[in-house]
Each structure stands twice: as structure tokens, then as C-alpha cells.
PDB file of C-alpha atoms and ligand atoms in Angstrom:
ATOM      1  CA  MET A   4       0.000   0.000   0.000  1.00 76.00           C
ATOM      2  CA  HIS A   5       1.573   3.289  -1.071  1.00 78.00           C
ATOM      3  CA  ILE A   6       0.334   6.322   0.848  1.00 86.00           C
ATOM      4  CA  PRO A   7       2.073   9.673   1.290  1.00 90.00           C
ATOM      5  CA  ALA A   8       4.133   9.931   4.489  1.00 89.00           C
ATOM      6  CA  ASP A   9       2.208  13.022   5.542  1.00 93.00           C
ATOM      7  CA  THR A  10      -1.100  11.123   5.536  1.00 96.00           C
ATOM      8  CA  SER A  11      -3.024  11.334   8.802  1.00 98.00           C
ATOM      9  CA  ILE A  12      -3.937   7.862  10.108  1.00 98.00           C
ATOM     10  CA  VAL A  13      -6.800   7.002  12.485  1.00 98.00           C
ATOM     11  CA  ILE A  14      -7.143   3.449  13.789  1.00 99.00           C
ATOM     12  CA  LEU A  15     -10.111   1.986  15.693  1.00 99.00           C
ATOM     13  CA  THR A  16      -9.733  -1.283  17.570  1.00 98.00           C
ATOM     14  CA  GLY A  17     -12.251  -3.588  19.235  1.00 98.00           C
ATOM     15  CA  ALA A  18     -12.205  -6.738  21.340  1.00 97.00           C
ATOM     16  CA  GLY A  19     -10.874  -8.811  18.421  1.00 97.00           C
ATOM     17  CA  ILE A  20      -7.389  -7.298  18.720  1.00 98.00           C
ATOM     18  CA  SER A  21      -7.125  -8.610  22.294  1.00 98.00           C
ATOM     19  CA  ALA A  22      -8.654 -12.044  21.563  1.00 97.00           C
ATOM     20  CA  GLU A  23      -5.292 -13.709  20.818  1.00 98.00           C
ATOM     21  CA  SER A  24      -3.947 -12.360  24.104  1.00 98.00           C
ATOM     22  CA  GLY A  25      -6.592 -14.464  25.844  1.00 96.00           C
ATOM     23  CA  ILE A  26      -9.275 -11.843  26.578  1.00 95.00           C
ATOM     24  CA  SER A  27     -12.576 -13.217  25.305  1.00 90.00           C
ATOM     25  CA  THR A  28     -14.574 -10.958  23.025  1.00 91.00           C
ATOM     26  CA  PHE A  29     -18.174  -9.953  23.678  1.00 88.00           C
ATOM     27  CA  ARG A  30     -19.355 -12.082  20.745  1.00 83.00           C
ATOM     28  CA  ASP A  31     -17.424 -15.125  22.044  1.00 83.00           C
ATOM     29  CA  ALA A  32     -19.386 -14.839  25.257  1.00 75.00           C
ATOM     30  CA  ASP A  33     -22.613 -14.441  23.248  1.00 77.00           C
ATOM     31  CA  GLY A  34     -22.853 -11.049  24.878  1.00 76.00           C
ATOM     32  CA  LEU A  35     -23.329 -12.690  28.275  1.00 76.00           C
ATOM     33  CA  TRP A  36     -21.511 -12.566  31.595  1.00 72.00           C
ATOM     34  CA  MET A  37     -22.723 -14.986  34.285  1.00 73.00           C
ATOM     35  CA  ASN A  38     -25.989 -15.151  32.314  1.00 77.00           C
ATOM     36  CA  HIS A  39     -26.395 -11.379  32.452  1.00 80.00           C
ATOM     37  CA  ALA A  40     -26.672  -9.532  29.129  1.00 85.00           C
ATOM     38  CA  ILE A  41     -23.681  -7.196  28.955  1.00 86.00           C
ATOM     39  CA  GLU A  42     -25.907  -4.266  28.055  1.00 81.00           C
ATOM     40  CA  GLU A  43     -27.672  -4.876  31.375  1.00 82.00           C
ATOM     41  CA  VAL A  44     -24.544  -5.053  33.549  1.00 91.00           C
ATOM     42  CA  ALA A  45     -22.608  -2.334  31.697  1.00 95.00           C
ATOM     43  CA  HIS A  46     -25.283   0.262  32.460  1.00 95.00           C
ATOM     44  CA  PRO A  47     -25.655   3.052  35.057  1.00 97.00           C
ATOM     45  CA  THR A  48     -29.046   1.660  36.124  1.00 96.00           C
ATOM     46  CA  ALA A  49     -27.453  -1.712  36.885  1.00 95.00           C
ATOM     47  CA  PHE A  50     -24.824   0.042  39.002  1.00 97.00           C
ATOM     48  CA  ARG A  51     -27.441   1.950  40.964  1.00 96.00           C
ATOM     49  CA  ARG A  52     -29.497  -1.220  41.458  1.00 95.00           C
ATOM     50  CA  ASP A  53     -26.681  -3.629  42.318  1.00 96.00           C
ATOM     51  CA  PRO A  54     -23.268  -1.939  42.641  1.00 97.00           C
ATOM     52  CA  ALA A  55     -21.639  -5.081  44.083  1.00 97.00           C
ATOM     53  CA  LEU A  56     -22.614  -7.123  40.979  1.00 95.00           C
ATOM     54  CA  VAL A  57     -21.290  -4.480  38.577  1.00 96.00           C
ATOM     55  CA  HIS A  58     -18.081  -4.015  40.591  1.00 97.00           C
ATOM     56  CA  GLU A  59     -17.559  -7.801  40.473  1.00 95.00           C
ATOM     57  CA  PHE A  60     -18.010  -7.758  36.660  1.00 94.00           C
ATOM     58  CA  TYR A  61     -15.113  -5.310  36.421  1.00 96.00           C
ATOM     59  CA  ASN A  62     -13.045  -6.778  39.266  1.00 97.00           C
ATOM     60  CA  GLN A  63     -12.936 -10.132  37.421  1.00 95.00           C
ATOM     61  CA  ARG A  64     -11.806  -8.457  34.193  1.00 95.00           C
ATOM     62  CA  ARG A  65      -9.288  -6.223  35.986  1.00 97.00           C
ATOM     63  CA  ARG A  66      -7.732  -9.276  37.703  1.00 97.00           C
ATOM     64  CA  GLN A  67      -7.303 -10.899  34.280  1.00 96.00           C
ATOM     65  CA  LEU A  68      -5.023  -8.032  33.176  1.00 98.00           C
ATOM     66  CA  PHE A  69      -2.255  -9.588  35.295  1.00 98.00           C
ATOM     67  CA  GLU A  70      -2.487 -12.813  33.272  1.00 98.00           C
ATOM     68  CA  VAL A  71      -2.412 -11.464  29.698  1.00 98.00           C
ATOM     69  CA  SER A  72       0.127  -9.639  27.517  1.00 98.00           C
ATOM     70  CA  PRO A  73       0.023  -7.527  24.362  1.00 98.00           C
ATOM     71  CA  ASN A  74       0.163  -9.597  21.174  1.00 98.00           C
ATOM     72  CA  ALA A  75       1.900  -8.928  17.831  1.00 98.00           C
ATOM     73  CA  ALA A  76      -0.992  -6.739  16.670  1.00 98.00           C
ATOM     74  CA  HIS A  77      -0.744  -4.370  19.665  1.00 98.00           C
ATOM     75  CA  LEU A  78       3.029  -4.197  19.256  1.00 98.00           C
ATOM     76  CA  ALA A  79       2.788  -3.506  15.513  1.00 98.00           C
ATOM     77  CA  LEU A  80       0.457  -0.527  16.098  1.00 98.00           C
ATOM     78  CA  ALA A  81       2.908   0.929  18.622  1.00 98.00           C
ATOM     79  CA  ARG A  82       5.692   0.463  16.048  1.00 98.00           C
ATOM     80  CA  LEU A  83       3.602   2.242  13.400  1.00 98.00           C
ATOM     81  CA  GLU A  84       2.909   5.173  15.746  1.00 98.00           C
ATOM     82  CA  GLN A  85       6.623   5.547  16.461  1.00 97.00           C
ATOM     83  CA  ALA A  86       7.711   5.434  12.815  1.00 97.00           C
ATOM     84  CA  TRP A  87       4.853   7.279  11.096  1.00 97.00           C
ATOM     85  CA  PRO A  88       5.784  10.876  10.126  1.00 95.00           C
ATOM     86  CA  GLY A  89       2.169  12.016   9.629  1.00 96.00           C
ATOM     87  CA  ASP A  90      -0.521  12.552  12.279  1.00 97.00           C
ATOM     88  CA  PHE A  91      -1.572   9.357  14.072  1.00 98.00           C
ATOM     89  CA  LEU A  92      -4.382   8.486  16.485  1.00 98.00           C
ATOM     90  CA  LEU A  93      -5.328   5.098  17.924  1.00 99.00           C
ATOM     91  CA  VAL A  94      -8.888   4.926  19.309  1.00 99.00           C
ATOM     92  CA  THR A  95      -9.822   1.775  21.187  1.00 99.00           C
ATOM     93  CA  GLN A  96     -13.186   0.521  22.389  1.00 98.00           C
ATOM     94  CA  ASN A  97     -11.289  -1.877  24.641  1.00 98.00           C
ATOM     95  CA  VAL A  98     -11.024  -1.244  28.362  1.00 98.00           C
ATOM     96  CA  ASP A  99      -8.002  -3.523  28.790  1.00 98.00           C
ATOM     97  CA  ASP A 100      -4.460  -2.058  29.039  1.00 98.00           C
ATOM     98  CA  LEU A 101      -2.806  -4.005  26.228  1.00 98.00           C
ATOM     99  CA  HIS A 102      -2.326  -1.049  23.844  1.00 98.00           C
ATOM    100  CA  ASP A 103      -0.812   0.965  26.723  1.00 98.00           C
ATOM    101  CA  ARG A 104       1.544  -1.877  27.655  1.00 98.00           C
ATOM    102  CA  ALA A 105       2.519  -2.331  23.994  1.00 98.00           C
ATOM    103  CA  GLY A 106       3.779   1.274  24.039  1.00 98.00           C
ATOM    104  CA  SER A 107       0.978   3.147  22.258  1.00 98.00           C
ATOM    105  CA  LEU A 108       0.912   6.776  23.400  1.00 98.00           C
ATOM    106  CA  LYS A 109      -1.381   8.597  20.940  1.00 98.00           C
ATOM    107  CA  LEU A 110      -4.221   6.503  22.324  1.00 98.00           C
ATOM    108  CA  ILE A 111      -7.817   7.224  23.353  1.00 99.00           C
ATOM    109  CA  HIS A 112      -9.809   4.713  25.409  1.00 98.00           C
ATOM    110  CA  MET A 113     -13.206   5.928  24.193  1.00 98.00           C
ATOM    111  CA  HIS A 114     -15.062   3.462  26.470  1.00 98.00           C
ATOM    112  CA  GLY A 115     -12.856   3.984  29.514  1.00 98.00           C
ATOM    113  CA  GLU A 116     -10.307   1.759  31.255  1.00 98.00           C
ATOM    114  CA  LEU A 117     -10.430  -1.160  33.687  1.00 98.00           C
ATOM    115  CA  ARG A 118      -7.362   0.220  35.472  1.00 98.00           C
ATOM    116  CA  ARG A 119      -9.037   3.428  36.572  1.00 98.00           C
ATOM    117  CA  VAL A 120     -11.913   4.221  38.927  1.00 98.00           C
ATOM    118  CA  ARG A 121     -13.607   7.546  39.618  1.00 98.00           C
ATOM    119  CA  CYS A 122     -15.430   9.043  42.560  1.00 98.00           C
ATOM    120  CA  LEU A 123     -19.099   9.997  42.232  1.00 97.00           C
ATOM    121  CA  LYS A 124     -18.685  12.557  45.020  1.00 97.00           C
ATOM    122  CA  CYS A 125     -15.429  14.427  44.288  1.00 97.00           C
ATOM    123  CA  LEU A 126     -15.305  13.305  40.605  1.00 96.00           C
ATOM    124  CA  GLN A 127     -11.578  12.554  40.801  1.00 97.00           C
ATOM    125  CA  SER A 128     -10.387   9.536  38.802  1.00 97.00           C
ATOM    126  CA  HIS A 129      -7.593   7.316  40.127  1.00 98.00           C
ATOM    127  CA  PRO A 130      -5.335   4.599  38.713  1.00 98.00           C
ATOM    128  CA  TRP A 131      -6.678   1.323  40.155  1.00 98.00           C
ATOM    129  CA  MET A 132      -5.435  -2.237  39.790  1.00 98.00           C
ATOM    130  CA  GLU A 133      -7.058  -4.075  42.690  1.00 98.00           C
ATOM    131  CA  ASP A 134     -10.663  -5.014  43.417  1.00 98.00           C
ATOM    132  CA  CYS A 135     -13.120  -2.194  44.083  1.00 98.00           C
ATOM    133  CA  LEU A 136     -16.238  -2.648  46.236  1.00 98.00           C
ATOM    134  CA  PRO A 137     -19.226  -0.410  47.054  1.00 98.00           C
ATOM    135  CA  GLU A 138     -17.628   0.334  50.438  1.00 98.00           C
ATOM    136  CA  THR A 139     -14.115   1.073  49.112  1.00 98.00           C
ATOM    137  CA  PRO A 140     -13.219   4.640  50.148  1.00 98.00           C
ATOM    138  CA  CYS A 141     -12.154   7.203  47.541  1.00 98.00           C
ATOM    139  CA  PRO A 142      -8.405   7.930  48.012  1.00 97.00           C
ATOM    140  CA  ALA A 143      -9.091  11.664  47.626  1.00 97.00           C
ATOM    141  CA  CYS A 144     -12.268  12.351  49.629  1.00 97.00           C
ATOM    142  CA  GLY A 145     -12.641   9.148  51.653  1.00 98.00           C
ATOM    143  CA  LYS A 146     -16.284   8.631  50.642  1.00 98.00           C
ATOM    144  CA  PRO A 147     -17.398   5.082  49.647  1.00 98.00           C
ATOM    145  CA  SER A 148     -18.508   6.313  46.204  1.00 97.00           C
ATOM    146  CA  LEU A 149     -16.150   4.843  43.609  1.00 98.00           C
ATOM    147  CA  ARG A 150     -17.324   3.542  40.220  1.00 98.00           C
ATOM    148  CA  PRO A 151     -15.402   1.926  37.387  1.00 98.00           C
ATOM    149  CA  HIS A 152     -14.020   4.571  34.984  1.00 98.00           C
ATOM    150  CA  ILE A 153     -15.900   2.852  32.179  1.00 98.00           C
ATOM    151  CA  VAL A 154     -18.378   4.238  29.620  1.00 98.00           C
ATOM    152  CA  TRP A 155     -21.569   2.222  30.081  1.00 97.00           C
ATOM    153  CA  PHE A 156     -24.414   1.947  27.593  1.00 95.00           C
ATOM    154  CA  ASP A 157     -26.384   5.199  27.342  1.00 96.00           C
ATOM    155  CA  GLU A 158     -23.325   7.119  28.568  1.00 98.00           C
ATOM    156  CA  MET A 159     -21.314   9.443  26.326  1.00 98.00           C
ATOM    157  CA  PRO A 160     -18.037   7.961  25.094  1.00 98.00           C
ATOM    158  CA  MET A 161     -14.877   9.887  25.969  1.00 98.00           C
ATOM    159  CA  LYS A 162     -13.048  12.501  23.871  1.00 98.00           C
ATOM    160  CA  MET A 163     -15.603  12.407  21.056  1.00 98.00           C
ATOM    161  CA  GLY A 164     -14.640  15.937  19.942  1.00 98.00           C
ATOM    162  CA  GLU A 165     -11.000  14.956  19.423  1.00 98.00           C
ATOM    163  CA  ILE A 166     -12.006  11.728  17.689  1.00 98.00           C
ATOM    164  CA  THR A 167     -14.472  13.462  15.345  1.00 98.00           C
ATOM    165  CA  ARG A 168     -11.875  16.059  14.355  1.00 98.00           C
ATOM    166  CA  ALA A 169      -9.292  13.347  13.619  1.00 98.00           C
ATOM    167  CA  LEU A 170     -11.808  11.366  11.534  1.00 98.00           C
ATOM    168  CA  SER A 171     -12.663  14.460   9.462  1.00 98.00           C
ATOM    169  CA  ARG A 172      -8.981  15.027   8.610  1.00 97.00           C
ATOM    170  CA  CYS A 173      -7.562  11.545   8.157  1.00 98.00           C
ATOM    171  CA  GLY A 174      -6.427  10.094   4.853  1.00 98.00           C
ATOM    172  CA  LEU A 175      -6.433   6.494   6.116  1.00 98.00           C
ATOM    173  CA  PHE A 176      -8.927   4.894   8.541  1.00 98.00           C
ATOM    174  CA  ILE A 177      -8.186   1.360   9.717  1.00 98.00           C
ATOM    175  CA  CYS A 178     -10.693  -0.678  11.761  1.00 98.00           C
ATOM    176  CA  ILE A 179      -9.376  -3.787  13.527  1.00 98.00           C
ATOM    177  CA  GLY A 180     -11.294  -6.518  15.374  1.00 98.00           C
ATOM    178  CA  THR A 181     -14.671  -4.912  15.937  1.00 97.00           C
ATOM    179  CA  SER A 182     -18.057  -6.339  15.023  1.00 95.00           C
ATOM    180  CA  GLY A 183     -19.499  -2.875  14.351  1.00 96.00           C
ATOM    181  CA  ASN A 184     -22.441  -3.372  16.696  1.00 93.00           C
ATOM    182  CA  VAL A 185     -21.933  -0.469  19.058  1.00 95.00           C
ATOM    183  CA  TYR A 186     -22.374   3.202  18.207  1.00 97.00           C
ATOM    184  CA  PRO A 187     -20.976   5.804  17.842  1.00 98.00           C
ATOM    185  CA  ALA A 188     -17.792   3.735  17.150  1.00 98.00           C
ATOM    186  CA  ALA A 189     -19.513   1.700  14.422  1.00 97.00           C
ATOM    187  CA  GLY A 190     -20.299   4.947  12.588  1.00 98.00           C
ATOM    188  CA  PHE A 191     -16.663   6.141  12.400  1.00 98.00           C
ATOM    189  CA  VAL A 192     -16.059   4.501   9.016  1.00 98.00           C
ATOM    190  CA  GLN A 193     -18.866   6.573   7.477  1.00 98.00           C
ATOM    191  CA  GLN A 194     -17.383   9.780   8.885  1.00 98.00           C
ATOM    192  CA  ALA A 195     -13.905   8.945   7.586  1.00 98.00           C
ATOM    193  CA  SER A 196     -15.126   7.672   4.207  1.00 97.00           C
ATOM    194  CA  ARG A 197     -15.792  11.195   2.986  1.00 96.00           C
ATOM    195  CA  GLN A 198     -12.102  11.707   2.329  1.00 97.00           C
ATOM    196  CA  ALA A 199     -10.130   8.712   3.574  1.00 98.00           C
ATOM    197  CA  HIS A 200      -9.190   5.278   2.329  1.00 98.00           C
ATOM    198  CA  THR A 201     -10.922   2.867   4.709  1.00 98.00           C
ATOM    199  CA  LEU A 202      -9.664  -0.608   5.571  1.00 98.00           C
ATOM    200  CA  GLU A 203     -11.149  -3.303   7.833  1.00 98.00           C
ATOM    201  CA  ILE A 204      -9.211  -6.199   9.365  1.00 98.00           C
ATOM    202  CA  ASN A 205     -11.365  -8.892  10.965  1.00 98.00           C
ATOM    203  CA  ALA A 206     -11.338 -12.656  11.428  1.00 97.00           C
ATOM    204  CA  GLU A 207     -14.882 -12.770   9.992  1.00 97.00           C
ATOM    205  CA  GLU A 208     -17.151 -10.718   7.754  1.00 95.00           C
ATOM    206  CA  THR A 209     -18.824  -7.966   9.771  1.00 95.00           C
ATOM    207  CA  ARG A 210     -22.118  -6.134   9.416  1.00 92.00           C
ATOM    208  CA  ILE A 211     -20.289  -2.942   8.393  1.00 95.00           C
ATOM    209  CA  ARG A 212     -17.945  -4.707   5.916  1.00 96.00           C
ATOM    210  CA  SER A 213     -19.593  -3.116   2.864  1.00 97.00           C
ATOM    211  CA  GLN A 214     -18.769   0.392   4.174  1.00 98.00           C
ATOM    212  CA  PHE A 215     -15.043  -0.162   3.774  1.00 98.00           C
ATOM    213  CA  LYS A 216     -13.126   0.425   0.566  1.00 98.00           C
ATOM    214  CA  GLU A 217     -10.876  -2.500   1.470  1.00 98.00           C
ATOM    215  CA  THR A 218     -11.305  -5.489   3.794  1.00 98.00           C
ATOM    216  CA  ARG A 219      -8.774  -8.088   4.894  1.00 98.00           C
ATOM    217  CA  LYS A 220     -10.022 -11.280   6.496  1.00 98.00           C
ATOM    218  CA  GLY A 221      -7.606 -12.830   8.963  1.00 98.00           C
ATOM    219  CA  LEU A 222      -6.268 -12.866  12.488  1.00 98.00           C
ATOM    220  CA  ALA A 223      -5.093  -9.529  13.854  1.00 98.00           C
ATOM    221  CA  SER A 224      -1.773 -10.991  14.993  1.00 98.00           C
ATOM    222  CA  CYS A 225      -0.946 -11.826  11.353  1.00 98.00           C
ATOM    223  CA  GLU A 226      -2.721  -9.110   9.383  1.00 98.00           C
ATOM    224  CA  VAL A 227      -1.774  -6.075  11.489  1.00 98.00           C
ATOM    225  CA  PRO A 228       2.020  -6.596  11.442  1.00 98.00           C
ATOM    226  CA  ARG A 229       1.752  -7.286   7.691  1.00 98.00           C
ATOM    227  CA  LEU A 230      -0.170  -4.053   7.136  1.00 98.00           C
ATOM    228  CA  VAL A 231       2.313  -2.059   9.238  1.00 97.00           C
ATOM    229  CA  ASP A 232       5.211  -3.475   7.205  1.00 96.00           C
ATOM    230  CA  GLU A 233       3.400  -2.447   4.014  1.00 96.00           C
ATOM    231  CA  LEU A 234       2.717   1.077   5.287  1.00 96.00           C
ATOM    232  CA  LEU A 235       6.264   1.679   6.519  1.00 95.00           C
ATOM    233  CA  GLY A 236       7.809  -0.008   3.494  1.00 91.00           C
ATOM    234  CA  GLY A 237       5.567   1.751   1.016  1.00 80.00           C
ATOM    235  CA  MET A 238       5.363   5.282   2.388  1.00 76.00           C
ATOM    236  CA  THR A 239       6.248   7.859  -0.213  1.00 71.00           C
ATOM    237  CA  ARG A 240       8.022  10.989   1.089  1.00 69.00           C
TER     238      ARG A 240
HETATM  239  C1  BV8 B 222     -24.272   6.480  23.614  1.00 58.31           C
HETATM  240  C2  BV8 B 222     -17.374  -0.544  27.996  1.00 58.31           C
HETATM  241  C3  BV8 B 222     -25.512   8.466  23.853  1.00 58.31           C
HETATM  242  C4  BV8 B 222     -18.162  -1.443  28.901  1.00 58.31           C
HETATM  243  C5  BV8 B 222     -18.773  -0.570  26.044  1.00 58.31           C
HETATM  244  C6  BV8 B 222     -29.931   1.460  18.519  1.00 58.31           C
HETATM  245  C7  BV8 B 222     -29.232   1.688  17.357  1.00 58.31           C
HETATM  246  C8  BV8 B 222     -27.983   2.288  17.395  1.00 58.31           C
HETATM  247  C9  BV8 B 222     -27.413   2.658  18.614  1.00 58.31           C
HETATM  248  C10 BV8 B 222     -28.108   2.407  19.759  1.00 58.31           C
HETATM  249  C11 BV8 B 222     -29.367   1.825  19.721  1.00 58.31           C
HETATM  250  N1  BV8 B 222     -29.796   1.720  21.001  1.00 58.31           N
HETATM  251  C12 BV8 B 222     -28.861   2.234  21.852  1.00 58.31           C
HETATM  252  C13 BV8 B 222     -27.830   2.656  21.104  1.00 58.31           C
HETATM  253  C14 BV8 B 222     -26.613   3.276  21.593  1.00 58.31           C
HETATM  254  C15 BV8 B 222     -25.679   2.235  22.172  1.00 58.31           C
HETATM  255  C16 BV8 B 222     -25.442   1.118  21.189  1.00 58.31           C
HETATM  256  O1  BV8 B 222     -24.714   1.278  20.226  1.00 58.31           O
HETATM  257  N2  BV8 B 222     -26.093  -0.039  21.444  1.00 58.31           N
HETATM  258  C17 BV8 B 222     -25.929  -1.174  20.548  1.00 58.31           C
HETATM  259  C18 BV8 B 222     -25.843  -2.448  21.369  1.00 58.31           C
HETATM  260  C19 BV8 B 222     -27.104  -1.180  19.584  1.00 58.31           C
HETATM  261  N3  BV8 B 222     -24.447   2.952  22.407  1.00 58.31           N
HETATM  262  C20 BV8 B 222     -24.250   3.558  23.581  1.00 58.31           C
HETATM  263  O2  BV8 B 222     -25.017   3.479  24.507  1.00 58.31           O
HETATM  264  C21 BV8 B 222     -23.008   4.435  23.666  1.00 58.31           C
HETATM  265  N4  BV8 B 222     -23.392   5.708  24.212  1.00 58.31           N
HETATM  266  O3  BV8 B 222     -24.817   6.210  22.570  1.00 58.31           O
HETATM  267  O4  BV8 B 222     -24.514   7.604  24.342  1.00 58.31           O
HETATM  268  C22 BV8 B 222     -25.416   9.726  24.610  1.00 58.31           C
HETATM  269  C23 BV8 B 222     -25.457  10.926  23.910  1.00 58.31           C
HETATM  270  C24 BV8 B 222     -25.392  12.100  24.602  1.00 58.31           C
HETATM  271  C25 BV8 B 222     -25.269  12.093  25.998  1.00 58.31           C
HETATM  272  C26 BV8 B 222     -25.201  10.877  26.691  1.00 58.31           C
HETATM  273  C27 BV8 B 222     -25.288   9.684  25.999  1.00 58.31           C
HETATM  274  C28 BV8 B 222     -21.984   3.875  24.625  1.00 58.31           C
HETATM  275  C29 BV8 B 222     -21.536   2.538  24.188  1.00 58.31           C
HETATM  276  C30 BV8 B 222     -20.346   2.097  25.055  1.00 58.31           C
HETATM  277  C31 BV8 B 222     -20.721   0.885  25.876  1.00 58.31           C
HETATM  278  N5  BV8 B 222     -19.523   0.382  26.535  1.00 58.31           N
HETATM  279  N6  BV8 B 222     -17.642  -0.957  26.624  1.00 58.31           N
HETATM  280  C32 BV8 B 222     -17.447  -2.763  29.112  1.00 58.31           C
HETATM  281  O5  BV8 B 222     -16.501  -3.098  28.365  1.00 58.31           O
HETATM  282  O6  BV8 B 222     -17.878  -3.447  30.054  1.00 58.31           O
HETATM  283  S1  BV8 B 222     -19.229  -1.322  24.616  1.00 58.31           S
HETATM  284  C33 BV8 B 222     -18.354  -2.754  24.437  1.00 58.31           C
HETATM  285  O7  BV8 B 222     -19.059  -3.547  23.510  1.00 58.31           O
HETATM  286  C34 BV8 B 222     -17.008  -2.561  23.793  1.00 58.31           C
HETATM  287  O8  BV8 B 222     -16.342  -1.434  24.268  1.00 58.31           O
HETATM  288  C35 BV8 B 222     -17.297  -2.495  22.339  1.00 58.31           C
HETATM  289  O9  BV8 B 222     -17.648  -1.196  21.954  1.00 58.31           O
HETATM  290  C36 BV8 B 222     -18.505  -3.382  22.231  1.00 58.31           C
HETATM  291  C37 BV8 B 222     -18.090  -4.753  21.767  1.00 58.31           C
HETATM  292  O10 BV8 B 222     -17.766  -4.624  20.431  1.00 58.31           O
HETATM  293  P1  BV8 B 222     -16.425  -5.228  19.835  1.00 58.31           P
HETATM  294  O11 BV8 B 222     -15.249  -4.569  20.463  1.00 58.31           O
HETATM  295  O12 BV8 B 222     -16.585  -5.115  18.382  1.00 58.31           O
HETATM  296  O13 BV8 B 222     -16.402  -6.734  20.288  1.00 58.31           O
HETATM  297  P2  BV8 B 222     -17.263  -7.933  19.691  1.00 58.31           P
HETATM  298  O14 BV8 B 222     -17.058  -9.076  20.612  1.00 58.31           O
HETATM  299  O15 BV8 B 222     -18.649  -7.454  19.390  1.00 58.31           O
HETATM  300  O16 BV8 B 222     -16.586  -8.259  18.268  1.00 58.31           O
HETATM  301  C38 BV8 B 222     -15.278  -8.743  18.219  1.00 58.31           C
HETATM  302  C39 BV8 B 222     -14.866  -8.742  16.757  1.00 58.31           C
HETATM  303  O17 BV8 B 222     -13.514  -9.175  16.673  1.00 58.31           O
HETATM  304  C40 BV8 B 222     -15.680  -9.677  15.896  1.00 58.31           C
HETATM  305  O18 BV8 B 222     -16.031  -9.024  14.685  1.00 58.31           O
HETATM  306  C41 BV8 B 222     -14.721 -10.842  15.611  1.00 58.31           C
HETATM  307  O19 BV8 B 222     -14.929 -11.403  14.324  1.00 58.31           O
HETATM  308  C42 BV8 B 222     -13.396 -10.142  15.670  1.00 58.31           C
HETATM  309  N7  BV8 B 222     -12.269 -11.004  16.047  1.00 58.31           N
HETATM  310  C43 BV8 B 222     -12.260 -11.955  17.020  1.00 58.31           C
HETATM  311  N8  BV8 B 222     -11.005 -12.472  17.116  1.00 58.31           N
HETATM  312  C44 BV8 B 222     -10.236 -11.825  16.200  1.00 58.31           C
HETATM  313  C45 BV8 B 222     -11.038 -10.897  15.518  1.00 58.31           C
HETATM  314  N9  BV8 B 222     -10.551 -10.111  14.537  1.00 58.31           N
HETATM  315  C46 BV8 B 222      -9.247 -10.248  14.220  1.00 58.31           C
HETATM  316  N10 BV8 B 222      -8.412 -11.114  14.834  1.00 58.31           N
HETATM  317  C47 BV8 B 222      -8.872 -11.917  15.823  1.00 58.31           C
HETATM  318  N11 BV8 B 222      -8.032 -12.781  16.421  1.00 58.31           N
END
């Protein structure tokens, strides 16, 4: 793929990029966790109704972060960010820390992060790697009012202004390992398509496949390093 070195690149990742690191995707779990529909547990109403259940949903996933590592796809995206002379932004729907640990810096967790919590009273957010319970005191104000720093359904994703601006300016939009079920992320390809080349990498055919100018079917750990080699090898100065 030959694209000018001053091209602005925006990349969106979903659960599929972390699958080969051992973190199950939402589709793998048929959208269920302990027989709860994810949309029901990952929701502010669920947290108000049963904070202990929702905390446990995130405590289990936060504990798993100690058992998994970034895979070749995460590492390749960090390599691309380092070497790419044009603007670069990686937006992830994932709440795991694998992009961070792979070395990605120009990174937005649009749906929040497992390794942060925030206080409903003083609104401060804190790095957090252990379990959190309804009675856990906020490190800043001491009140037992911490929630996962996660964007639940019917909540506004983070940094949407920055993301929208990047999508309107990019020359290349790459979407990796997302089923395209959840909005506004699933609508990013349409926004970018006005001026950008759009490319999807997925192990299967997705519902938004037809919106991409190019699709590559395969595992992220194979296809992403290959794409990065092509981009770095083919960039024209
Ligand atoms: C909002 C954090 C408004 C929580 C998440 C009707 C129509 C359209 C939209 C809606 C609607 N009704 C409601 C909505 C809005 C709703 C939505 O989109 N619902 C869907 C279900 C219809 N969206 C929202 O509520 C969003 N907020 O709209 O706010 C607003 C406006 C103003 C003011 C206030 C509010 C917020 C959505 C964020 C929810 N939080 N995550 C948590 O993680 O616990 S969503 C969560 O699910 C993920 O973050 C991700 O976004 C989504 C899962 O999707 P994927 O990442 O794609 O994962 P999935 O398992 O589905 O697919 C994996 C893919 O990988 C597959 O394609 C597979 O083939 C592929 N794959 C697997 N292995 C590999 C692979 N590919 C390559 N290699 C491999 N090895």
C-alpha cells in the first residue's frame, strides 16, 4: 500500500485485537456474563441497582489483566505510531491495558479503562489495579462512592470531539477486530469515508464490511504486522 508519508492515520480497535492475548470478546461470550446480558450489567441503572454485581463484573476483568500480555498486533500498532511521520491516532473501544503496555501513546480509550476508577462525590479519577467494592473509600475524599471509569451503555463515550476532528482530517482509517455493533464507534467509518481510504481487518465478515473500501479477512496478529510493514515499506516521502 503506497500512501504519502504526511497522511493522517486514524485506527479503531475492538475486542478482536485482544482475543489472541486471551481476553474473550463480547461475541465469544454471546454477549453474556454470568448469564447477564452485557448491556444490562454495563449500564448506570445496573450500578445503581446492584453496585456489588457491577463491581464484580469489572473486578474479574481487571484481575485478568495480570495474566495477559500484548500480542503482535498491539506491538505492531505501537511500532507504526513511532515510525509514522504524519498525524496518528489510535482509538480503542477496549477497556483492557494491552495497547498501553505495547507502548501506544497517541491513544484514546473511548469506552474507559479497567485500570481506573472515579469518585461519584469528588469526581476525581484514580489509577486502580485491585478489586473495588461499594464500600471502598475514595483515596481523595474518603467517601465510599467509587465507580469503574468505564463508559456504560447510554453514557457518552470519551473525547468524542477529538475523535471526530481526527476522523474528518484523516487520509487512512483502519478498523481492527470490531463487530461494528456499538455506536458511535460503528459509525466512524462513514465519517472517515468522505475523504479517507478505509480498511477493515477482521477474522470474519462484519455487518459494516460493505462500508469499507478495502477489507482483509484474517487474524489480527498476522494481518496487522503485515499491514504495518506495508505502510512503513511503502510510504512515499
Ligand atoms: C451512547 C465498555 C448516547 C463497557 C462498552 C440502537 C441503534 C444504534 C445505537 C443504539 C441503539 N440503542 C442504543 C444505542 C446506543 C448504544 C449502542 O450502540 N447499542 C448497541 C448495542 C445497539 N451505544 C451507547 O449506549 C453508547 N453511548 O450512545 O450515548 C449519549 C449521547 C449524549 C449524551 C449521553 C449519551 C456507549 C456505548 C459504550 C458501551 N460500553 N464498553 C465494558 O466493556 O464493560 S461497549 C463494548 O461492547 C465494547 O467497548 C465495544 O464497543 C462493544 C463490543 O464490540 P467489539 O469490540 O466489536 O467486540 P465484539 O465481541 O462485538 O466483536 C469482536 C470482533 O472481533 C468480531 O467481529 C470478531 O470477528 C473479531 N475477532 C475476534 N477475534 C479476532 C477478531 N478479529 C481479528 N483477529 C482476531 N483474532
